Coordinates of N, CA and C in Angstrom, one line a residue:
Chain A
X1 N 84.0 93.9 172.0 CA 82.6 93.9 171.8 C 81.9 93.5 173.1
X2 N 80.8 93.7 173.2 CA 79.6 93.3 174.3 C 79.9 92.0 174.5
X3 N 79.5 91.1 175.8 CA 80.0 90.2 176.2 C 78.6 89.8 176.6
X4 N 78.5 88.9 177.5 CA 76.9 88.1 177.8 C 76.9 88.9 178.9
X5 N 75.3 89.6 179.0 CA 74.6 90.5 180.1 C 73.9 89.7 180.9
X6 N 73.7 89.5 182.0 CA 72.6 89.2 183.2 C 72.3 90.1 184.0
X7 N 70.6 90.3 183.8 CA 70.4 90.9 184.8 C 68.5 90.2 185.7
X8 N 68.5 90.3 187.1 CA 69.3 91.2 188.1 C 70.5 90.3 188.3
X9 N 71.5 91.5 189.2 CA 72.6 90.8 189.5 C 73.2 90.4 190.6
X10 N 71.3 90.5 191.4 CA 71.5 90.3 192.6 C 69.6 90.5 192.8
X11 N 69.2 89.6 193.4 CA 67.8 88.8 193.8 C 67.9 88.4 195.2
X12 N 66.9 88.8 195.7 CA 66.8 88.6 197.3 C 64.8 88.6 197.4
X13 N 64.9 87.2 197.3 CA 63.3 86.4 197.6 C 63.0 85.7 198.8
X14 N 61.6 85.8 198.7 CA 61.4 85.0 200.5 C 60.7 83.7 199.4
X15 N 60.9 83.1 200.5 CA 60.7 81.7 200.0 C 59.2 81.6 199.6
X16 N 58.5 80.7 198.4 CA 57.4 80.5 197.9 C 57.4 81.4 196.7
X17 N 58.0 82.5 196.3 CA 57.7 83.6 195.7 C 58.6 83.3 194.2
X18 N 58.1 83.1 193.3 CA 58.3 83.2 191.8 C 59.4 84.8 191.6
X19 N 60.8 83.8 190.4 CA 61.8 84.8 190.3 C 62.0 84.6 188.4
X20 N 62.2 85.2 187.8 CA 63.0 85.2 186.5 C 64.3 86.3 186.1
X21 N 65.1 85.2 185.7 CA 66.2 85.8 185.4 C 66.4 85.9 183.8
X22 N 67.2 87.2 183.4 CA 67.8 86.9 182.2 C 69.1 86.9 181.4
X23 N 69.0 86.7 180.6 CA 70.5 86.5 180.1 C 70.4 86.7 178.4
X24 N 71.2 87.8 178.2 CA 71.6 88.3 176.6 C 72.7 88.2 176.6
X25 N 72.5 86.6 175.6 CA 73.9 86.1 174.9 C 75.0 87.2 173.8
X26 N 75.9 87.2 173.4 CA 76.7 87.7 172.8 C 76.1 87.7 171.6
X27 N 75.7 88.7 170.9 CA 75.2 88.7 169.2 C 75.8 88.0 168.5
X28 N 74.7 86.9 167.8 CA 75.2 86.1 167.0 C 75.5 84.4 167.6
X29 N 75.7 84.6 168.8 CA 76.0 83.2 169.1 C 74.5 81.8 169.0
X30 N 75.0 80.7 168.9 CA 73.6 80.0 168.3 C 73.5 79.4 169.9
X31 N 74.4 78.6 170.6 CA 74.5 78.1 172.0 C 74.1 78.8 173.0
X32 N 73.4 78.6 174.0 CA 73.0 79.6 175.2 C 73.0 78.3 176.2
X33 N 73.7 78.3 177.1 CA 73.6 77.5 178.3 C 72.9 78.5 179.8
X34 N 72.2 77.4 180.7 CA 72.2 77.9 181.7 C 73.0 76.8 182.8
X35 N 74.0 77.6 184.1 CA 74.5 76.9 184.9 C 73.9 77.3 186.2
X36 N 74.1 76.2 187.4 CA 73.8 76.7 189.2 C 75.3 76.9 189.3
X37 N 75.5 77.6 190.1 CA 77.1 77.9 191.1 C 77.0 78.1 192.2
X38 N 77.0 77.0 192.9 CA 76.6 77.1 194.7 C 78.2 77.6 195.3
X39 N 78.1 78.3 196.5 CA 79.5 78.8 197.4 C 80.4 77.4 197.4
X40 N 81.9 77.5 196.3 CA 82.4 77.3 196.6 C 82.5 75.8 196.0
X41 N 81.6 75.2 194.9 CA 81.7 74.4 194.3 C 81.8 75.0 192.4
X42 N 81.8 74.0 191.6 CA 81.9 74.4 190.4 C 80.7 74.4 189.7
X43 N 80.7 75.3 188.6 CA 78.9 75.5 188.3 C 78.1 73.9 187.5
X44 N 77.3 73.9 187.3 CA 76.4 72.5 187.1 C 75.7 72.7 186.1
X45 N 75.8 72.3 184.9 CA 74.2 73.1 184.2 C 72.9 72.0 184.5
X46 N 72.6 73.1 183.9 CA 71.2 72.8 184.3 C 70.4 72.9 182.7
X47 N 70.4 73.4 181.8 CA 69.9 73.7 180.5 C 70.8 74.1 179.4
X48 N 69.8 73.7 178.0 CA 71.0 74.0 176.9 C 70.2 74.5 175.8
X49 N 70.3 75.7 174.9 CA 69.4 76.4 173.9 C 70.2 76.2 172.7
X50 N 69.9 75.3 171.5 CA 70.6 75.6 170.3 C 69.4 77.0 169.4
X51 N 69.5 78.1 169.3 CA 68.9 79.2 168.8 C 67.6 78.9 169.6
X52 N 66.7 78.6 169.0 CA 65.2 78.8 170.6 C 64.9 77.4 170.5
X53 N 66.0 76.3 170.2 CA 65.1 74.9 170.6 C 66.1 74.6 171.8
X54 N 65.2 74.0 173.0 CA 65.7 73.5 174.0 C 65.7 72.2 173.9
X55 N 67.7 72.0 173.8 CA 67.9 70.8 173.2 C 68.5 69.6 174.5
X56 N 68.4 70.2 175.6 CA 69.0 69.4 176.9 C 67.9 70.2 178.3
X57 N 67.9 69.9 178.7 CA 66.7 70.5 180.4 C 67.3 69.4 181.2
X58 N 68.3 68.7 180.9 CA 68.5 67.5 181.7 C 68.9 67.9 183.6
X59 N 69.3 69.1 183.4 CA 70.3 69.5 184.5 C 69.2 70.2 185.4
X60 N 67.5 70.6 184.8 CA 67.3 71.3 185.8 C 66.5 70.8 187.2
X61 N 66.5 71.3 188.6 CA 66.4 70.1 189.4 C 65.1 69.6 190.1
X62 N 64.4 70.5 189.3 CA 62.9 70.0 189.4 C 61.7 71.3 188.7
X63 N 60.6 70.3 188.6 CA 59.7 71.1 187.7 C 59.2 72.5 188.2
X64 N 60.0 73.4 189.4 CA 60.0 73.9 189.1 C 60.8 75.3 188.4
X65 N 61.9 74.9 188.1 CA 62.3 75.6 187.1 C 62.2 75.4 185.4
X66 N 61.7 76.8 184.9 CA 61.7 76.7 183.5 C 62.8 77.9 182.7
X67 N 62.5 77.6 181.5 CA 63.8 78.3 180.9 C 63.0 78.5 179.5
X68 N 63.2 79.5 178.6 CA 63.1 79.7 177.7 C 64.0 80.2 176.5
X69 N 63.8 80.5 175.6 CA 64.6 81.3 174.7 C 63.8 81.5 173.4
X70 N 62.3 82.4 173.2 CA 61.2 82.3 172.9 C 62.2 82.7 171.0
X71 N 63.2 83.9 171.0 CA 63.0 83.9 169.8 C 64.9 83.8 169.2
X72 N 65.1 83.0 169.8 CA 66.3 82.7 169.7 C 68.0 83.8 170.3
X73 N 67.2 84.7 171.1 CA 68.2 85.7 171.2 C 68.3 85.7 172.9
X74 N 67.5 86.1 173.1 CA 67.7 86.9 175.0 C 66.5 85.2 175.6
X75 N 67.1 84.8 176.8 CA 66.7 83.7 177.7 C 66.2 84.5 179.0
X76 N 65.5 83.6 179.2 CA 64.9 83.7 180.7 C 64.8 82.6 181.3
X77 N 65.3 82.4 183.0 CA 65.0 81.0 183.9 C 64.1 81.5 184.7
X78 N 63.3 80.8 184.5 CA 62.2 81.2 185.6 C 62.2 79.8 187.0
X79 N 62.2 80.5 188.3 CA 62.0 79.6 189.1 C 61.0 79.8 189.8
X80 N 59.8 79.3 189.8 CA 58.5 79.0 190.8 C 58.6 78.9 192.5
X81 N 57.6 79.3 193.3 CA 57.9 78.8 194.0 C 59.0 78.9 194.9
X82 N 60.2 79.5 195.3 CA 61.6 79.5 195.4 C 61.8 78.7 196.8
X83 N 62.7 78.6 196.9 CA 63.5 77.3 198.2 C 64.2 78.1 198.7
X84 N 64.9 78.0 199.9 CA 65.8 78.1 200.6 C 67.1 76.8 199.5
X85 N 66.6 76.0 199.2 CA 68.1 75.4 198.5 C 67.8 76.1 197.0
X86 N 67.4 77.3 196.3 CA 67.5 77.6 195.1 C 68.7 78.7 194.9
X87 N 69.1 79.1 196.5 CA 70.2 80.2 196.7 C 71.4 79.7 196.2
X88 N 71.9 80.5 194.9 CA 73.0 80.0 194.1 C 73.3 81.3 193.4
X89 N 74.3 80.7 192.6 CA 74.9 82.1 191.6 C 74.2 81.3 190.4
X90 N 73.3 81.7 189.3 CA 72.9 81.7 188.1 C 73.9 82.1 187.0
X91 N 74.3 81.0 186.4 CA 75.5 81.4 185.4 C 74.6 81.2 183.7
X92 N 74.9 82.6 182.8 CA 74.6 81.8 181.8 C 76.1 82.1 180.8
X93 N 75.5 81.2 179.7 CA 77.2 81.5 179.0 C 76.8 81.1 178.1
X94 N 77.2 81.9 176.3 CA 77.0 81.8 175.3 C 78.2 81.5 174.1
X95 N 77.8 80.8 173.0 CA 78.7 80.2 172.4 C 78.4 80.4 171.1
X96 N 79.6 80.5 170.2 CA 78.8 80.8 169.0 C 78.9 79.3 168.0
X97 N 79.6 78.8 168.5 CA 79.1 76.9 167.8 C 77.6 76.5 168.5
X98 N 77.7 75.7 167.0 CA 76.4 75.0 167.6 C 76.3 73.9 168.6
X99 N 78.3 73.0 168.7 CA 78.5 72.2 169.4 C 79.3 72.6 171.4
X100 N 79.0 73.3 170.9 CA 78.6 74.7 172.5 C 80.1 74.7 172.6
X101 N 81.6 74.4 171.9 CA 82.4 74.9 172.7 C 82.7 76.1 172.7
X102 N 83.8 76.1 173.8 CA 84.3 78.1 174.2 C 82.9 78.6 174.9
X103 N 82.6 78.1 175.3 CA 81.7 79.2 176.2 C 82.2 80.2 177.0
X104 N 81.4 81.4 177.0 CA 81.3 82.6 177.5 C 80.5 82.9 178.2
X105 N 81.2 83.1 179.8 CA 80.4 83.2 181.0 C 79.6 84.9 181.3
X106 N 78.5 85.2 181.3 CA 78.2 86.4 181.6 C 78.4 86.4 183.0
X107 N 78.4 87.7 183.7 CA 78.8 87.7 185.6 C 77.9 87.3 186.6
X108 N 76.6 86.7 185.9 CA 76.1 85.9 187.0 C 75.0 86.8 187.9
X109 N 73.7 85.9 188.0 CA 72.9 86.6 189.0 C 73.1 85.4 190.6
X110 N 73.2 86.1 191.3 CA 73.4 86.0 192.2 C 71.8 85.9 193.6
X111 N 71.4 84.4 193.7 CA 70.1 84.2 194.2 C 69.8 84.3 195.4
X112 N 69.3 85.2 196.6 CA 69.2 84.8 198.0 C 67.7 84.6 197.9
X113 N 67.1 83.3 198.7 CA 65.9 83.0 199.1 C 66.2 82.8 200.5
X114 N 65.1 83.7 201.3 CA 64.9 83.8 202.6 C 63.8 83.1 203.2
Chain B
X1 N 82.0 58.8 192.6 CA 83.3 59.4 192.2 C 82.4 60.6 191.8
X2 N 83.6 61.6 191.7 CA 82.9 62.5 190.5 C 83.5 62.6 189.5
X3 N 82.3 63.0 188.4 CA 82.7 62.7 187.4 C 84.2 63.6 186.7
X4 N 84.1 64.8 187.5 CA 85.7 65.8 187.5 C 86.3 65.5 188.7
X5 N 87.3 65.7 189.0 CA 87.7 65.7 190.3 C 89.0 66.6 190.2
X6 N 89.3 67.6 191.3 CA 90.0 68.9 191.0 C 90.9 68.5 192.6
X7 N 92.0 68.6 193.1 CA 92.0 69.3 194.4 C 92.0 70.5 194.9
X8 N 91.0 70.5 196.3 CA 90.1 72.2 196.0 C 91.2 72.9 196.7
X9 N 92.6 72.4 196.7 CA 93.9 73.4 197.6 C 93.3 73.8 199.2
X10 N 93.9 75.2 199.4 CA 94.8 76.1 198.6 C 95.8 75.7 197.9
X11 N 96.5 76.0 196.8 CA 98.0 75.7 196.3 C 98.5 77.2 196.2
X12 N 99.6 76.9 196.7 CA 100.3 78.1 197.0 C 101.9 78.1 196.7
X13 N 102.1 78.9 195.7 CA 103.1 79.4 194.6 C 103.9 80.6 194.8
X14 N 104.9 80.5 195.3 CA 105.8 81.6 195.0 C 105.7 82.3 193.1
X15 N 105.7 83.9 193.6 CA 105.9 84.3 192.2 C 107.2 84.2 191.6
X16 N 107.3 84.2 190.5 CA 107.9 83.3 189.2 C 108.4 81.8 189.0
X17 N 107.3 81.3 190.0 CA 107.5 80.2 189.8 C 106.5 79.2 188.9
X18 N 106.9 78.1 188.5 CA 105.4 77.1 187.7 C 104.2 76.8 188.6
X19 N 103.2 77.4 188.4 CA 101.9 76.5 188.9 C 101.8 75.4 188.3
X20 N 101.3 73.9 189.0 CA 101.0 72.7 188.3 C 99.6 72.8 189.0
X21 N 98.2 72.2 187.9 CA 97.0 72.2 188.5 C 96.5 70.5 187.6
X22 N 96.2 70.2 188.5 CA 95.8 69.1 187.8 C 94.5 68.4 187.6
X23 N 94.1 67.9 187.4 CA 92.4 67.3 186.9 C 92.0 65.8 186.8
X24 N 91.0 65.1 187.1 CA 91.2 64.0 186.6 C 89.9 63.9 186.0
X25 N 89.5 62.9 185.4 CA 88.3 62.6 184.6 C 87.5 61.3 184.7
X26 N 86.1 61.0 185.0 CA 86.0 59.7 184.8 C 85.3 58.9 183.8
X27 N 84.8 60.0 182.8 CA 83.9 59.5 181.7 C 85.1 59.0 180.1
X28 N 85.6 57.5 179.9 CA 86.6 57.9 179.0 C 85.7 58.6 177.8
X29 N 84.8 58.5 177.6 CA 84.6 59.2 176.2 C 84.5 61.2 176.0
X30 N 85.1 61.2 177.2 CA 85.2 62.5 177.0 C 85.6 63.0 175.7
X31 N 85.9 64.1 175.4 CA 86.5 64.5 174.0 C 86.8 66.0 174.4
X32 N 86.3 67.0 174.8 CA 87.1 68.1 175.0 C 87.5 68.4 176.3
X33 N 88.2 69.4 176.6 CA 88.4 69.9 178.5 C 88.9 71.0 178.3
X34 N 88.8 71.5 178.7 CA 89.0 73.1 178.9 C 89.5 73.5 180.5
X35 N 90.4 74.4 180.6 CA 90.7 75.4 182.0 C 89.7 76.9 181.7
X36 N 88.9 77.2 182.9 CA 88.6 78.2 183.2 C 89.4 79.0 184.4
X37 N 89.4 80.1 184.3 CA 89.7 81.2 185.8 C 88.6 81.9 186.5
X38 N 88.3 81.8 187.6 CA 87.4 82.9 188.0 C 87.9 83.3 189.4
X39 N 88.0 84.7 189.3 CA 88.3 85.5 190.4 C 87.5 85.7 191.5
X40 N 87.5 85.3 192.5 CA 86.5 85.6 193.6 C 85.5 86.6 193.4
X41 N 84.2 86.2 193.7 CA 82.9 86.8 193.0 C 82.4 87.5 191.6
X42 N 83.6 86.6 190.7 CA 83.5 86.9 189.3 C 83.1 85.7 188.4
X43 N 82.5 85.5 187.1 CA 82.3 84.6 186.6 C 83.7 84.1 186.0
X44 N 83.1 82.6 185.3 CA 84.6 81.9 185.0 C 84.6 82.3 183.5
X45 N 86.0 82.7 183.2 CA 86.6 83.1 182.2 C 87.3 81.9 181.3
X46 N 87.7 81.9 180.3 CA 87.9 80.8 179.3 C 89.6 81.0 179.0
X47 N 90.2 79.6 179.7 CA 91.8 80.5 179.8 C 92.7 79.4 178.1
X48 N 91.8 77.8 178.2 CA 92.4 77.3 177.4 C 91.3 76.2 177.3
X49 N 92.0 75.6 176.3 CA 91.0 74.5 175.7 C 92.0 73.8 175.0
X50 N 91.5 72.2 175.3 CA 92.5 71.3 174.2 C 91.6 70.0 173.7
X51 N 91.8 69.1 172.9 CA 91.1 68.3 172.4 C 91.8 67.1 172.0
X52 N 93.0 67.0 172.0 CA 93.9 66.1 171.2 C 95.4 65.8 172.4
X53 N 95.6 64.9 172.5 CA 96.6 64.3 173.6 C 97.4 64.8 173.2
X54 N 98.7 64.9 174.5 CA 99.6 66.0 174.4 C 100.2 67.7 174.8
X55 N 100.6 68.5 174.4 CA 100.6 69.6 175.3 C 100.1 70.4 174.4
X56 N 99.4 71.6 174.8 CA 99.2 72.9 173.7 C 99.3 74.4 174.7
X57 N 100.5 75.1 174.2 CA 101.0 76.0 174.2 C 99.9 77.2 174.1
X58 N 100.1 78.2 175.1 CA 99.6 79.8 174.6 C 99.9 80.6 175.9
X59 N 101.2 81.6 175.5 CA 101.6 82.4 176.4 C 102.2 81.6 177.3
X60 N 101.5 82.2 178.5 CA 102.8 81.2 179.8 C 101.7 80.4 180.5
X61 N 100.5 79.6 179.3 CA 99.8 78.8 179.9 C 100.4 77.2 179.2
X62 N 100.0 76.5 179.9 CA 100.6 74.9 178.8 C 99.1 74.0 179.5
X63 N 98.9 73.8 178.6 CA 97.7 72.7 179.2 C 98.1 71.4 178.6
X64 N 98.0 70.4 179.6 CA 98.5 68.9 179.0 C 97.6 68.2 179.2
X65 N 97.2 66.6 178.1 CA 96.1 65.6 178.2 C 96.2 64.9 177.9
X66 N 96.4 64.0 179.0 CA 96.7 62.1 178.7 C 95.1 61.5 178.7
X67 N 95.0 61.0 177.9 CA 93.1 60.5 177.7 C 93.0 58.8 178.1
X68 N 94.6 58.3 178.2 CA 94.8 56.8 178.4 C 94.8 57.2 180.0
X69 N 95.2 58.3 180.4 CA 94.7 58.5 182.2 C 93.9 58.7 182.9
X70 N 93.2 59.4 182.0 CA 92.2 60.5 181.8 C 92.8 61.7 182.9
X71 N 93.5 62.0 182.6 CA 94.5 63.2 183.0 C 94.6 64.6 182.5
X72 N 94.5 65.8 182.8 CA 94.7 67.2 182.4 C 95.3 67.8 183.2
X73 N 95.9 68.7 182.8 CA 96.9 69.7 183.4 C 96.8 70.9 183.0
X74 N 97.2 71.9 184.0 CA 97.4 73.2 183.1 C 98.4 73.7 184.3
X75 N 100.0 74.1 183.3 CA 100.9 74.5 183.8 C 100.6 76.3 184.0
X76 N 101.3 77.3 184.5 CA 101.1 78.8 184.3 C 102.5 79.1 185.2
X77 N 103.3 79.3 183.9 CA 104.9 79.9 183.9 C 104.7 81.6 184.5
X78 N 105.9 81.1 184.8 CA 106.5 82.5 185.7 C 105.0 83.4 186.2
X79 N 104.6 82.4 187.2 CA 103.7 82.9 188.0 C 103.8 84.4 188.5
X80 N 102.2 85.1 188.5 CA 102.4 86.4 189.0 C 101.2 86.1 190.0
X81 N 101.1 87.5 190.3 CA 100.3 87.6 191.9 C 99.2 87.6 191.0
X82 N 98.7 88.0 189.9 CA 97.4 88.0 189.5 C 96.5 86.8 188.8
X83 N 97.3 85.8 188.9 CA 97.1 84.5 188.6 C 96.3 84.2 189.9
X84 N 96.7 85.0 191.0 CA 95.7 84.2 192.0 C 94.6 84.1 191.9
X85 N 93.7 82.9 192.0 CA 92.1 82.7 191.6 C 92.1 81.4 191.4
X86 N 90.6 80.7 191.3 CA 90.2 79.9 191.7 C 90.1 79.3 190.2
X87 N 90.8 78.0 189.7 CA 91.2 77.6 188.4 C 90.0 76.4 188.1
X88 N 89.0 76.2 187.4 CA 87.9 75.0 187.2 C 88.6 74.4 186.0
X89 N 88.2 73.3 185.9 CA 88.6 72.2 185.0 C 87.2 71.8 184.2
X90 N 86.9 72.1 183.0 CA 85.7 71.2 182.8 C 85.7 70.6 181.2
X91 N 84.8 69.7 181.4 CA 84.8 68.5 180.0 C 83.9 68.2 179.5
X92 N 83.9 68.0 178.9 CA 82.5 68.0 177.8 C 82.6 66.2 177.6
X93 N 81.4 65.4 177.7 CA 81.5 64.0 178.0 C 81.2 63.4 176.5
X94 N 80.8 64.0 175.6 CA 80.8 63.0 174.5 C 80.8 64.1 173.5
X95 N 81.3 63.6 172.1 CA 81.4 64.3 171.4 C 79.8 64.7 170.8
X96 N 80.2 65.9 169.9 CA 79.2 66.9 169.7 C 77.8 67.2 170.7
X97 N 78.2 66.7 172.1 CA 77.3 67.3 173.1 C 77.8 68.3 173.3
X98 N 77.4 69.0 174.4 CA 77.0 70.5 174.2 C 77.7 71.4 176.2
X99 N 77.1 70.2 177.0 CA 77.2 70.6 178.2 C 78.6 70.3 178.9
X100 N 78.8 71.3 179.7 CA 80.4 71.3 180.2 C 79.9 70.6 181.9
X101 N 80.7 69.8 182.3 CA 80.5 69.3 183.9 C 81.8 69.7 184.4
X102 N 82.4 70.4 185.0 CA 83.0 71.2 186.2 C 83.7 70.0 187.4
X103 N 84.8 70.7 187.6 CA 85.2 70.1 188.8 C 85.2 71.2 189.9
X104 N 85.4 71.0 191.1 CA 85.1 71.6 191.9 C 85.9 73.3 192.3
X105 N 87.0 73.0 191.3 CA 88.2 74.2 191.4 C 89.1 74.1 192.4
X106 N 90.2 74.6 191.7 CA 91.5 74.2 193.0 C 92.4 76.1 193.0
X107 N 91.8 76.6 194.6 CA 91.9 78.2 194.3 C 93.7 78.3 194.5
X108 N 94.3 78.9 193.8 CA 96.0 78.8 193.4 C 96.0 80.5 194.4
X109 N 96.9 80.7 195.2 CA 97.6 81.8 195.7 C 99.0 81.4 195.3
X110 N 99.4 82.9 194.7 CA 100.7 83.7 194.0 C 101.2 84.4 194.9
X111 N 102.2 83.8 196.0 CA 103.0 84.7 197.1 C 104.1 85.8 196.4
X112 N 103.9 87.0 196.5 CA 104.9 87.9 196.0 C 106.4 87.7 196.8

């Protein structure tokens, strides 16, 4: 079956300029995470969606990033504003527990801010 | 400390031989951990998961978990060259929470 989609899969922003990403979880799954993946370390979350209630934001690393999941199915991370430190891999990964294990990594957008 | 801690190698394995990868942990209340795989500029894939001290078997992976060490392992029998990739360790720190924290990955090369 279909696995978790992200798209774009590749973003290339100048710095200051507003980006949104998205991610279509695996049909059916109730968990939607978002993670950062910087070169060469391991990813970090940053957010956690049980169906459209955002039940963790603990991870994200400042106001300006936002995240949604308006009707429980397809997410969006929006980042404001972008940084030269916002250049990462965007991981999202969906789960069909409510207690998020087994996560399923979709392939990731991939962020350059210039 | 960190809260995972991986060594980031290289480790480097003759084929058909055991990979040993190992992990350490510093939150005891952890409760799950899991091994992922991800292949250079690929996302991480879900290779094992364990919850309960002890070894748990699948295929020619063995994942082991001492929680009085806070120790995990994950063995990978009769190594092949396609095993090579970059192996993450991650744990989930309390039960029925939700978020996984990562160690930094330790990338394994499979010498033919």
């Amino acid at each position: 079956g279909a696995g978790v989609s992200q798209s774009p899969r590749y973003k290339v922003a100048k710095r200051g300029q507003d980006v949104a990403l998205r991610c279509d979880p695996i049909s059916g799954h109730v968990s939607l995470f978002w993670y950062q993946q910087a070169l060469g370390q391991g990813p970090e979350f940053l957010t956690y969606f049980q169906n459209e209630a955002q039940l963790d934001k603990s991870g994200l690393p400042s106001d300006r990033f936002f995240a949604e999941r308006p009707e429980g199915s397809v997410s969006t991370l929006k980042i404001q504003r972008t940084q030269q430190e916002d250049s990462a891999v965007y991981l999202c990964a969906s789960s069909p527990s409510s207690r998020g294990y087994e996560q399923y990594f979709g392939p990731g957008t991939r962020l350059t801010v210039t | 400390q960190k809260e995972v801690e991986q060594n980031s190698g290289p480790l480097s394995v003759p084929e058909g031989a055991i990979a040993s990868l190992n992990c350490t942990y510093s939150d005891r209340g952890s409760q799950s951990f899991f091994w992922y795989r991800q292949y250079s500029g690929k996302s991480p894939e879900l290779i094992m998961f364990i919850y309960s001290n002890g070894d748990k078997e699948d295929g020619r992976f063995t994942a082991q978990l001492n929680k009085a060490s806070q120790y995990v392992s994950l063995l990978i029998r009769d190594s092949q060259p396609s095993d090579s990739a970059t192996y993450l360790c991650a744990v989930s720190s309390e039960r029925g929470a939700q978020k996984l924290v990562f160690g930094q990955g330790t990338r394994l090369t499979i010498n033919p």
